[in-house]
XYZ file of C-alpha atoms in Angstrom:
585
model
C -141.296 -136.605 -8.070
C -137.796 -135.471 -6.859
C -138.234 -134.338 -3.421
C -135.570 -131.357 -3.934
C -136.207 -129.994 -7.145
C -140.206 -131.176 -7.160
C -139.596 -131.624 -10.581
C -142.097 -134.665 -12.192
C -140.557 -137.528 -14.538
C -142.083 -137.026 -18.022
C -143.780 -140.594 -17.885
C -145.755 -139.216 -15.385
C -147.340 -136.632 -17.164
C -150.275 -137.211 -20.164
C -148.672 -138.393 -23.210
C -149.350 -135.183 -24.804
C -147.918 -133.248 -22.577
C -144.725 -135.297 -22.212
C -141.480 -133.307 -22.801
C -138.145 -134.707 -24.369
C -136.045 -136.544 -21.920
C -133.659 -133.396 -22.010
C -135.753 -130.961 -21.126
C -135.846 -131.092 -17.262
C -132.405 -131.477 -16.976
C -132.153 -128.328 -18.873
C -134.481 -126.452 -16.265
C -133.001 -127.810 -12.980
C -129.357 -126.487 -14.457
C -130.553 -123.193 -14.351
C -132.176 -123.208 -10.832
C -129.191 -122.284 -8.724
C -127.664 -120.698 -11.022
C -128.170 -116.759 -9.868
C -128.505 -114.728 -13.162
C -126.798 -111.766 -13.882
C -126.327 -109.100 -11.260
C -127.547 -111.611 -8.489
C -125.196 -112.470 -6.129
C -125.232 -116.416 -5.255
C -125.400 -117.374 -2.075
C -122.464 -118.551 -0.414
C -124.227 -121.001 1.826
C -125.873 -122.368 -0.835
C -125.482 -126.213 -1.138
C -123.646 -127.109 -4.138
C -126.275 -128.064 -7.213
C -127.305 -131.564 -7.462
C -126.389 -133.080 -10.966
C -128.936 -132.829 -13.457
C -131.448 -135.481 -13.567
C -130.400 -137.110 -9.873
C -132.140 -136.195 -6.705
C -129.652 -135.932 -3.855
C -130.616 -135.233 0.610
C -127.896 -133.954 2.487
C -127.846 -136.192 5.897
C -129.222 -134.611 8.829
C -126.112 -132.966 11.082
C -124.978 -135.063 13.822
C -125.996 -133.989 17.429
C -122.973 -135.192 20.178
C -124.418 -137.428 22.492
C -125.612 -136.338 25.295
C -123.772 -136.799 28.547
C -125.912 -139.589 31.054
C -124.818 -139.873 34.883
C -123.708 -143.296 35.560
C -125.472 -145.344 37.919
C -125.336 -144.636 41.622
C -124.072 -141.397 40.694
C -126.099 -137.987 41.841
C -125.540 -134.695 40.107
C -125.982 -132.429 43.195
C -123.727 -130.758 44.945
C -121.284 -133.037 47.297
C -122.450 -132.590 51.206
C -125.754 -131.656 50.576
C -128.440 -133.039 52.595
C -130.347 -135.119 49.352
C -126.685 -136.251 48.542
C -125.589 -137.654 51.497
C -128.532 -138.301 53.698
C -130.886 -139.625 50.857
C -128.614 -142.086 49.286
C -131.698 -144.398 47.980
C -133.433 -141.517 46.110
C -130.032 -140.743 44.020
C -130.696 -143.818 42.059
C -133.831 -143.102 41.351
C -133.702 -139.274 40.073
C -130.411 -139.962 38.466
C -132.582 -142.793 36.130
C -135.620 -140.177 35.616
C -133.017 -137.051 34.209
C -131.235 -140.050 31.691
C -134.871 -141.294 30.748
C -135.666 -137.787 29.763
C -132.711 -136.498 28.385
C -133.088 -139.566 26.236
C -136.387 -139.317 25.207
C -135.940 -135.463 24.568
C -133.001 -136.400 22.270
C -134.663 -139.141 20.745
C -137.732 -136.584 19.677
C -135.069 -134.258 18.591
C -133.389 -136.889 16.340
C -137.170 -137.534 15.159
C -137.862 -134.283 14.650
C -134.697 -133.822 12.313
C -135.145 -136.931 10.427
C -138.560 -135.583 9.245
C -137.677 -132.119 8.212
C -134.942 -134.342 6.178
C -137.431 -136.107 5.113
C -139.849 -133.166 3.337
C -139.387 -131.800 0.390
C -137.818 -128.205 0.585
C -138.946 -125.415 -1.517
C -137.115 -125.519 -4.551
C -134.434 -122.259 -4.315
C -134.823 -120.623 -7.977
C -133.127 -117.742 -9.640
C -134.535 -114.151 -9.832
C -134.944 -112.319 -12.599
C -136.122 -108.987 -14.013
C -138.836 -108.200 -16.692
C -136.508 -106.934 -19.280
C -134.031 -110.368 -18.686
C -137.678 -112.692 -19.180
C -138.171 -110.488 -22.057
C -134.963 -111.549 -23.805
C -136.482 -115.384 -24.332
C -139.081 -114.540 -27.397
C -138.296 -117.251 -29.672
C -136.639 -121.075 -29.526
C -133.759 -120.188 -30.304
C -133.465 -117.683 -26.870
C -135.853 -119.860 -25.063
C -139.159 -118.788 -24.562
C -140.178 -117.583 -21.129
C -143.469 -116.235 -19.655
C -144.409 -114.987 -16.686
C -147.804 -115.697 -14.500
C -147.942 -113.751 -11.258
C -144.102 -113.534 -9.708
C -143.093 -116.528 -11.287
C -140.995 -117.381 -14.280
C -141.295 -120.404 -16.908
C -139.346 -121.688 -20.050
C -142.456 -122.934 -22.198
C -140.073 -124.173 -25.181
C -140.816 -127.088 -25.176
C -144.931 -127.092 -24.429
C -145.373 -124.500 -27.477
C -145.744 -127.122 -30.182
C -147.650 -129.044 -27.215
C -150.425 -126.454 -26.378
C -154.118 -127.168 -27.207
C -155.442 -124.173 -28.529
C -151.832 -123.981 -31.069
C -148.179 -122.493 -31.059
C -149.130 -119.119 -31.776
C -151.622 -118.693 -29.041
C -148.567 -119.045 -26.882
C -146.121 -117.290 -28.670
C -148.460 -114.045 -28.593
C -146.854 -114.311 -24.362
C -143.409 -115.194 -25.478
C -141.085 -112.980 -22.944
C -144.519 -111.302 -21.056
C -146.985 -112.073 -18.734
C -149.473 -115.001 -19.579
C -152.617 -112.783 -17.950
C -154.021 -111.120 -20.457
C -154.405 -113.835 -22.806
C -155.117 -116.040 -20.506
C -158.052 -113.669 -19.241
C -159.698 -114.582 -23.066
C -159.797 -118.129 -22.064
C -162.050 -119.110 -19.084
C -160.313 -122.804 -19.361
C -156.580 -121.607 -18.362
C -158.462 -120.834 -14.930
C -159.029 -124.543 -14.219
C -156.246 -125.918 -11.271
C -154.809 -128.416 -14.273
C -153.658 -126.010 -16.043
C -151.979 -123.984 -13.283
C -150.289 -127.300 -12.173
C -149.032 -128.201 -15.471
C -147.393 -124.920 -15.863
C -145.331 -125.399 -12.753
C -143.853 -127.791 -14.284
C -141.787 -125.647 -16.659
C -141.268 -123.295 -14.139
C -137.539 -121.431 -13.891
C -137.042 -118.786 -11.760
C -139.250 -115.799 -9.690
C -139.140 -112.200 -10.553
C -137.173 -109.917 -8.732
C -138.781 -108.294 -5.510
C -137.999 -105.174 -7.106
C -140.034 -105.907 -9.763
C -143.502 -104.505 -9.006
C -146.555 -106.402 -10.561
C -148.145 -103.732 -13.298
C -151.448 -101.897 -11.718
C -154.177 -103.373 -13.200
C -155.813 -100.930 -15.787
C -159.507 -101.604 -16.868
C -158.440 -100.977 -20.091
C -156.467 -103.591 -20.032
C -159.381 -105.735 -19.687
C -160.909 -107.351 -22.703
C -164.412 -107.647 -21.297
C -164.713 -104.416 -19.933
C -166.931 -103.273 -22.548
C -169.173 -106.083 -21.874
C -172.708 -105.386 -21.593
C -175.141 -105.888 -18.540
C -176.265 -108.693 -17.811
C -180.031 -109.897 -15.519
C -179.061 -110.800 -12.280
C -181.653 -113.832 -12.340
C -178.983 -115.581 -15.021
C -177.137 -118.482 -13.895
C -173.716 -117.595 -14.475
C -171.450 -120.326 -15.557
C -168.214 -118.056 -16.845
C -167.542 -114.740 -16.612
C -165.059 -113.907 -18.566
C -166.077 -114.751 -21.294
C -169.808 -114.565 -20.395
C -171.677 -117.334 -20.119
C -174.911 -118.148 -18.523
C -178.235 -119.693 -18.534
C -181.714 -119.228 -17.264
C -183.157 -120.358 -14.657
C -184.938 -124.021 -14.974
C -187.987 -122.506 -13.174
C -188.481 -120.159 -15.859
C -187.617 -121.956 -18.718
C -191.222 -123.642 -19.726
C -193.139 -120.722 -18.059
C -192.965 -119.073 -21.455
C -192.843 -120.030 -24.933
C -190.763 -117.548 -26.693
C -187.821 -116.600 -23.794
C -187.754 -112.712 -23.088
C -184.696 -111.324 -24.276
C -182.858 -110.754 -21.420
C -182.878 -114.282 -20.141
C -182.106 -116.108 -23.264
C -179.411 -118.087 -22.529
C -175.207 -116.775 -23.572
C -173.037 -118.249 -24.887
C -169.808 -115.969 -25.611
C -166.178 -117.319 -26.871
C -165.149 -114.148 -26.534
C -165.383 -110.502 -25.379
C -168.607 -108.695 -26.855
C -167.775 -106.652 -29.617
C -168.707 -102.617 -29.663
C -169.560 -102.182 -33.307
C -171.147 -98.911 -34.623
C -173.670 -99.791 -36.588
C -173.692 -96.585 -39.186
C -170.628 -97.933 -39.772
C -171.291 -101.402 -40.422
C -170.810 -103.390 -43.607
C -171.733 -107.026 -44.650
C -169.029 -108.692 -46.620
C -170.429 -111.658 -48.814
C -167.357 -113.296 -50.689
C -166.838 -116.024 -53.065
C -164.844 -117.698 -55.325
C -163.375 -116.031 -58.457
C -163.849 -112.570 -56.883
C -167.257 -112.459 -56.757
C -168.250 -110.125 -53.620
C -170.606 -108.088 -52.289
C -170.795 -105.331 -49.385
C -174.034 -104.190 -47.549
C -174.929 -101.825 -45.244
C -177.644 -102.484 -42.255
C -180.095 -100.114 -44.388
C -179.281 -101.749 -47.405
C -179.928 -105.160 -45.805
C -183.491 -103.845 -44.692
C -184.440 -101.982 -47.828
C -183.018 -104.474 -50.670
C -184.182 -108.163 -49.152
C -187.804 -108.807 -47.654
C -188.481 -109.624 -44.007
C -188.656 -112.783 -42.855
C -189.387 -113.938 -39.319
C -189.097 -117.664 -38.105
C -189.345 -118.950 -34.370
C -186.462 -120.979 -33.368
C -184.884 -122.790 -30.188
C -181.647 -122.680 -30.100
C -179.206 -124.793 -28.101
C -175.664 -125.392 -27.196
C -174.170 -128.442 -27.788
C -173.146 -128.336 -24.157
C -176.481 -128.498 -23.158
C -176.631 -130.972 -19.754
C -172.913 -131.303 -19.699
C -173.049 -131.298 -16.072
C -174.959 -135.064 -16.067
C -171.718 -136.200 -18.041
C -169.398 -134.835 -15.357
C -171.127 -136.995 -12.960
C -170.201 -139.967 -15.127
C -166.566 -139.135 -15.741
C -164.778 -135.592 -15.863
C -165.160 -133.677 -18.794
C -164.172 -130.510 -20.280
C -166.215 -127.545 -20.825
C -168.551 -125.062 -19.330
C -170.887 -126.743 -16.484
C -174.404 -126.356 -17.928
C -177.553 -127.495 -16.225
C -180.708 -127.654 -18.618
C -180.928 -124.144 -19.218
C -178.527 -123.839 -22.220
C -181.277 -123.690 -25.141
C -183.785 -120.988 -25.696
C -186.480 -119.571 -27.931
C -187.011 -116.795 -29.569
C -189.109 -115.282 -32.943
C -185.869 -114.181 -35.050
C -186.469 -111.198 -37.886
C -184.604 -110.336 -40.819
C -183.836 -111.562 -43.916
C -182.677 -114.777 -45.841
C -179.618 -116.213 -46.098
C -181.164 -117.441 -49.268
C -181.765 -114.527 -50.488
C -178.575 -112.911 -49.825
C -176.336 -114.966 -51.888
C -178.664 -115.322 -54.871
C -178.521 -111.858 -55.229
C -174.610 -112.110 -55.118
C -174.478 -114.268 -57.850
C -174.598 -117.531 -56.740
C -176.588 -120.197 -57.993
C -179.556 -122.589 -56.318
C -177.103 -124.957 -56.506
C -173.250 -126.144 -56.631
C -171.535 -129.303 -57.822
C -169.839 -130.898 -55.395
C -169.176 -130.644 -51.738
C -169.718 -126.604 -51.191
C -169.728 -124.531 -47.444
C -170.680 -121.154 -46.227
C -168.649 -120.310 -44.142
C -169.627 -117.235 -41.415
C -166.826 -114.854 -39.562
C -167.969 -113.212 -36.416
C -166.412 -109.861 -34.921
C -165.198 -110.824 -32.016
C -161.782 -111.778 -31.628
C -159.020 -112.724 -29.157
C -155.553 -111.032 -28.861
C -154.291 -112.234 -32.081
C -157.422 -111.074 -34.099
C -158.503 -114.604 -35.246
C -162.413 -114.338 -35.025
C -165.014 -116.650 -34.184
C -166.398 -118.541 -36.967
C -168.142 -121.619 -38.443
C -169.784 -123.291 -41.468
C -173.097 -124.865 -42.487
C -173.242 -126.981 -46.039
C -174.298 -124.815 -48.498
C -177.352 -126.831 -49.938
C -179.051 -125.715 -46.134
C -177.523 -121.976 -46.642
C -179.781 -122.198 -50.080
C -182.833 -123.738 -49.164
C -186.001 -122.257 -49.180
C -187.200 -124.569 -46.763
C -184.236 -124.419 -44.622
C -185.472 -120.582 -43.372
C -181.426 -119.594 -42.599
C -181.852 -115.735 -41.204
C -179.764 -112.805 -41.398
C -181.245 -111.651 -38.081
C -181.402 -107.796 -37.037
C -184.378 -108.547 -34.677
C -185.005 -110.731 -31.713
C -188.735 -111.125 -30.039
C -189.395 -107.874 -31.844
C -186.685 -105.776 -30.094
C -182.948 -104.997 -31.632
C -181.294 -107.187 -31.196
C -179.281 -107.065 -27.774
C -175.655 -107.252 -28.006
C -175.053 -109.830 -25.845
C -177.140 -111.762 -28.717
C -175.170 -110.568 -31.869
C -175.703 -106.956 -32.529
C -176.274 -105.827 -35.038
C -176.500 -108.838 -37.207
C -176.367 -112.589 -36.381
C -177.119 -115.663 -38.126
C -179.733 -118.051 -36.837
C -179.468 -121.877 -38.633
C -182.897 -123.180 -37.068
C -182.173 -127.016 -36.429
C -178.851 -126.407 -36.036
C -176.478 -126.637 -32.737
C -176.120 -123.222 -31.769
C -172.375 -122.809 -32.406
C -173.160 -122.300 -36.162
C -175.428 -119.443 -35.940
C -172.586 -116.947 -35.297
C -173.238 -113.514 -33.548
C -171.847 -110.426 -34.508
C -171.711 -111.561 -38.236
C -169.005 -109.441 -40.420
C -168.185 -111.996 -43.614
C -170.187 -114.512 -45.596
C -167.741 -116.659 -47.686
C -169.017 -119.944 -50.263
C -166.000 -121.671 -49.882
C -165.346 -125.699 -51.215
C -164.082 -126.048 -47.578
C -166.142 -125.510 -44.420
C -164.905 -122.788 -41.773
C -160.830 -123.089 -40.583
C -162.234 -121.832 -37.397
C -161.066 -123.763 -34.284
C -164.537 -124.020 -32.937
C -165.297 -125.847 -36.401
C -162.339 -127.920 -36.322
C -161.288 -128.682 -33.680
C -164.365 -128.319 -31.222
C -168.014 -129.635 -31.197
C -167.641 -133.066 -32.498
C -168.991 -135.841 -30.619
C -166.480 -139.183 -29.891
C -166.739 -142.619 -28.795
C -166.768 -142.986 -24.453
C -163.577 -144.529 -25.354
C -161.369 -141.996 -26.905
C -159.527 -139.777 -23.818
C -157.503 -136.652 -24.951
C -154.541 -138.624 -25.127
C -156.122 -140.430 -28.335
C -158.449 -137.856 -29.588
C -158.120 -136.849 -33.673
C -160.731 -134.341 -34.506
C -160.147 -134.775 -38.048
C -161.964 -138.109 -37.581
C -165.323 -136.919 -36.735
C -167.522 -134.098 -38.505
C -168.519 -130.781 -37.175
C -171.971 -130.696 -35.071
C -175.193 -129.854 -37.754
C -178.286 -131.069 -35.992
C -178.843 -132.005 -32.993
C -180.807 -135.651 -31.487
C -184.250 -134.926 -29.658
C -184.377 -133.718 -26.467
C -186.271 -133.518 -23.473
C -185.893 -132.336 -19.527
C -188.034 -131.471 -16.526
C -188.135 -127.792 -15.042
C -190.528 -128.182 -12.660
C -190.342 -129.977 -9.842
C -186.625 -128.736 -9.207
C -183.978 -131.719 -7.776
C -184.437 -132.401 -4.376
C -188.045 -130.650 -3.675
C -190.294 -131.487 -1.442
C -194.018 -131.195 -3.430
C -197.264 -131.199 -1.387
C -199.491 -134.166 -1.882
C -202.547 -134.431 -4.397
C -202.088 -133.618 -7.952
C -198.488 -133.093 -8.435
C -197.759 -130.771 -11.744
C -195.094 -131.863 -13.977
C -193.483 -129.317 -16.498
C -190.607 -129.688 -19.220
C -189.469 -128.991 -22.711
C -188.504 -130.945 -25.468
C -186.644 -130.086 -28.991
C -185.428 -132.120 -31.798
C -182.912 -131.191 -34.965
C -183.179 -130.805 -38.199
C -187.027 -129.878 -38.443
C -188.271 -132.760 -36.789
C -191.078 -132.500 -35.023
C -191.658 -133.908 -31.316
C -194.762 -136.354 -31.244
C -194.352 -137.771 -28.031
C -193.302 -136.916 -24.249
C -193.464 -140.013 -21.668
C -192.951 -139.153 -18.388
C -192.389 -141.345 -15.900
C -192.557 -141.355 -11.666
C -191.084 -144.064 -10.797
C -187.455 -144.165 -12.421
C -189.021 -145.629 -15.892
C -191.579 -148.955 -14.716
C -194.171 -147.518 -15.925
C -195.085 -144.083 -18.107
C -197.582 -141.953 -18.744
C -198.113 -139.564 -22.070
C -198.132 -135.996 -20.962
C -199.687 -132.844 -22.952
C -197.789 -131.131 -25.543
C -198.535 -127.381 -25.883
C -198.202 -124.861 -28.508
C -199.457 -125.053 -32.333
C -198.446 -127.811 -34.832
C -195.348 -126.801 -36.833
C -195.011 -127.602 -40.510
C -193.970 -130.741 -41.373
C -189.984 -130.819 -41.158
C -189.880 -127.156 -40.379
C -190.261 -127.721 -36.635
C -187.768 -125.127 -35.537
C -188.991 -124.464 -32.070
C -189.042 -126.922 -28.859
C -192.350 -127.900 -27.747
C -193.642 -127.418 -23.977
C -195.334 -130.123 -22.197
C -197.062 -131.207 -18.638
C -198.720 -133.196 -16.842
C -200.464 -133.934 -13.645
C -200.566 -136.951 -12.003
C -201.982 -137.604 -7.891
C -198.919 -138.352 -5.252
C -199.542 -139.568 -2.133
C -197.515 -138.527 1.460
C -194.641 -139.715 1.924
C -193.717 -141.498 -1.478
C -190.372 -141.049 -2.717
C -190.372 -140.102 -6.600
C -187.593 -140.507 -9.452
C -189.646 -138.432 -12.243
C -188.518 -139.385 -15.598
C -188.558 -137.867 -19.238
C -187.713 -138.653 -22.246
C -189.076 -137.148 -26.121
C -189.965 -139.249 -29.035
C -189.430 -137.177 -32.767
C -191.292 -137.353 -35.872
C -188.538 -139.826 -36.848
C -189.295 -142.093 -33.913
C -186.034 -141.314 -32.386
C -186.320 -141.164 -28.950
C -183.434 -140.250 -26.313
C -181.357 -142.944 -24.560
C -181.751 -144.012 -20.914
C -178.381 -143.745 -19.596
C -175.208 -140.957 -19.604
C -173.084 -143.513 -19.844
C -173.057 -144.861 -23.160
C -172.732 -141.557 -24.841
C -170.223 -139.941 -22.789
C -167.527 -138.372 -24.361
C -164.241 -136.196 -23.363
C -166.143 -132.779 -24.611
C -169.466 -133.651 -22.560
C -171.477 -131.993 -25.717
C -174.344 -133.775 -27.207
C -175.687 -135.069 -23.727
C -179.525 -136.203 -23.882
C -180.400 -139.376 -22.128
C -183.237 -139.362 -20.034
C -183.502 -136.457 -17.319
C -184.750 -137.209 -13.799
C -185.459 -135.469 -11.077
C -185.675 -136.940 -7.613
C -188.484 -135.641 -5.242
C -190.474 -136.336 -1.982
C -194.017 -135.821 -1.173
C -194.680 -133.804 1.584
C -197.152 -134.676 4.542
């Protein structure tokens, strides 16, 4: 890193994030050069070249004057001059030992403050001067806070794709960032810097914030007992404690997961768009929904693919939202079929060839591209497959943190398919463009890093592997001795039943079968997660590393270690959960 200009060599940075060979050069030109209607600053030490990193030499001190020895500095004919002829020696050596040592700390002192890097001195500009750089040809500058950057060349870089970025161009990065919880994250901040080109003016004021402004200001309420993981957008879970208490999780603890800010729709107005090729389309009101198709109700756990992300941080960083165990939830889901729905539309039982249905959500970020995602169509169709069109949630409306005022629930399905807030059906030959289909929630290999990742080579998420974990006894308790009570849930995809629970005390040498409540689901329609416990005497004093892990209907069962599954997204994370405990005296 150049200790003037703090700027970074691109081999430093991740390959992806590597800019051409031109481009800093191009930035430290401008720094120190004042822009219009700034003066320059006459002291101002001329700038280095571009591309070279050059230290002015400390200034010279003169040296400092010693007495010569035998010599005394007082006055001639006074008494310690004349009369004390031994002690002149002496004092005269103690004032040039200190006047050396307090230039030598001097010299010291300068040679470090040569030594660290100075702030970098950049130009100042106004708001309508960074607004000027909106496309490459002009440049194109952003603001965050009071500082300016040229983002040219990261635009074709970016993640999330050029046009996010360009929705900034020559404006402040806030509120799209605000849309984002990820831009939040100290990486991102730092990697900005680097394209950093000037400050704003004094003069120019930061806007007030506004509430309006705000994108999640029309957010709902939330219960305070919720584990919050994001705020903006919202994102929590429940907690553990509560999770196996209940079989079907009250309303206002299911666990949220929101891309983006909650939608306000008004539900007189509301209208159901089902498309599909060759024009053939559809439109239905909420009434219309309830008074043309028959109610259904299913009971289904859903869960994030995140789920227990934050036992593959532990491993090796990933990205994405920290959840504990709490991201999956149950409830009983009313409304009608999805089924249902497009046969009366006009489409058939089935399609040749490889078809989708795609669903749009209405919420949206800045540039109005909604969330959305796609299941195959053969599950969209299936009788068996009991895809909702839900307007009801444990009997209640459904809340609006959960979809209002229709959402689509895919039982067996990761949760990022059963989009909230549902505005369009489409039967496409293609599954959903959507990002979060795309380019999100696909597992990878522990060794592809984001430098290598291609999302085109791996599918989009469907159903997810079985899955267990233990909500009572909490990490880290202390549990009283005699029968100790252990209590969990597990949850497999795609219908298939869980069979089996082994739980373990002693980190896995030996296992014991615990109880699995609830009724029997039908075969392969095993939507919802099954509770289980057991009890098992502890004696004072013993150290425990309780261990679960679920065995499906298909005899998979869940793997014993993080590591091997890792991957750079941290989704899909089910190895065996333990909890460590102690037994009280």
């Amino acid at each position: 890193r150049c200790p003037v200009s703090g700027a970074r060599p691109s081999h430093s940075l991740p390959s992806r994030y590597r800019r051409d060979a031109a481009a800093p050069s191009r930035r430290r030109a401008q720094v120190g050069t004042a822009p219009s209607g700034v003066p320059a600053d006459p002291g101002a030490a001329p700038p280095s070249p571009p591309g070279r990193c050059q230290l002015r030499s400390p200034r010279r001190l003169p040296p400092l004057p010693l007495p010569r020895r035998g010599c005394s500095r007082l006055p001639p004919g006074s008494p310690a001059a004349g009369g004390r002829r031994g002690a002149a020696p002496v004092l005269a050596a103690l004032l040039g030992l200190g006047a050396v040592l307090a230039y030598g700390e001097r010299r010291r002192r300068g040679a470090q403050a040569a030594q660290a890097t100075p702030v970098p001195r950049y130009p100042l500009y106004t708001r309508e001067e960074v607004g000027r750089h909106r496309s490459p040809q002009d440049r194109i500058w952003v603001t965050h806070g009071t500082e300016v950057f040229d983002v040219t060349d990261f635009v074709e870089l970016h993640p999330g794709g050029a046009d996010k970025v360009l929705l900034a161009a020559g404006g402040a990065l806030e509120p799209f960032w605000a849309l984002y919880a990820v831009h939040s994250q100290p990486h991102v901040l730092e990697l900005l810097r680097e394209y950093k080109v000037g400050e704003l003016s004094p003069e120019e004021a930061l806007p007030a914030p506004d509430a309006t402004q705000d994108p999640f200001a029309g957010d709902p309420p939330r219960h305070p007992g919720l584990r919050v993981n994001s705020q903006k957008p919202f994102n929590a879970e429940p907690p553990a404690e509560l999770l196996a208490e209940r079989f079907l999780t009250p309303n206002e603890l299911f666990f949220t997961r929101n891309h983006l800010p909650v939608p306000a729709v008004d539900p007189g107005s509301y209208r159901l768009r089902v498309e599909g090729p060759g024009g053939q389309a559809l439109s239905l009101s909420l009434s219309e929904l309830r008074s043309r198709f028959p109610k259904h109700e299913v009971t289904a756990t859903l869960q994030c693919a995140g789920n227990r992300r934050a036992e593959m941080s532990r491993v090796r960083p990933v990205k994405g939202l920290a959840w504990d165990i709490g991201a999956i939830s149950t409830a009983r889901w009313g409304g009608v079929r999805l089924r249902d729905v497009l046969l009366d539309a006009g489409f058939g039982e089935e399609r040749e060839g490889e078809w989708h249905v795609c669903f749009e959500g209405l919420d949206a970020d800045a540039a109005g591209a909604t969330y959305g995602a796609s299941i195959p169509y053969g599950r969209a169709v299936s009788p068996a497959a009991d895809v909702l069109l839900a307007y009801e949630m444990n009997g209640e409306e459904l809340p609006r943190d959960h979809g209002f005022p229709l959402r689509v629930v895919v039982p067996g399905v990761v949760g990022a398919r059963s989009v909230k807030w549902l505005q369009r059906v489409a039967v496409s030959p293609a599954e959903s463009p959507s990002h979060w289909q795309r380019n999100d929630y696909k597992g990878f290999s522990p060794c592809v890093d984001w430098d290598t990742v291609d999302y085109t080579t791996a599918p989009a998420i469907q159903e997810l592997p079985v899955q267990s974990a233990i909500t009572h006894p909490r990490p880290g308790a202390a549990v009283p001795e005699g029968e100790l009570t252990v209590k969990g849930y597990a949850w497999s995809g795609g219908g298939r039943e869980v069979v089996r629970v082994d739980v373990s005390l002693d980190g896995g040498r030996t296992w014991r079968v615990a109880r699995l409540t609830g009724e029997r689901p039908v075969p392969g329609r095993a939507w919802a997660w099954a509770l289980w416990e057991l009890q098992a005497p502890v004696t004072a004093g013993a150290e425990l590393e309780i261990v679960c892990k679920a065995v499906d209907s298909s005899y998979n069962v869940q793997p014993d270690t993080v590591a091997p599954i890792w991957n750079l997204r941290g989704v899909l994370s089910n190895a065996w959960h333990r909890v460590h405990v102690t037994v009280s005296r």
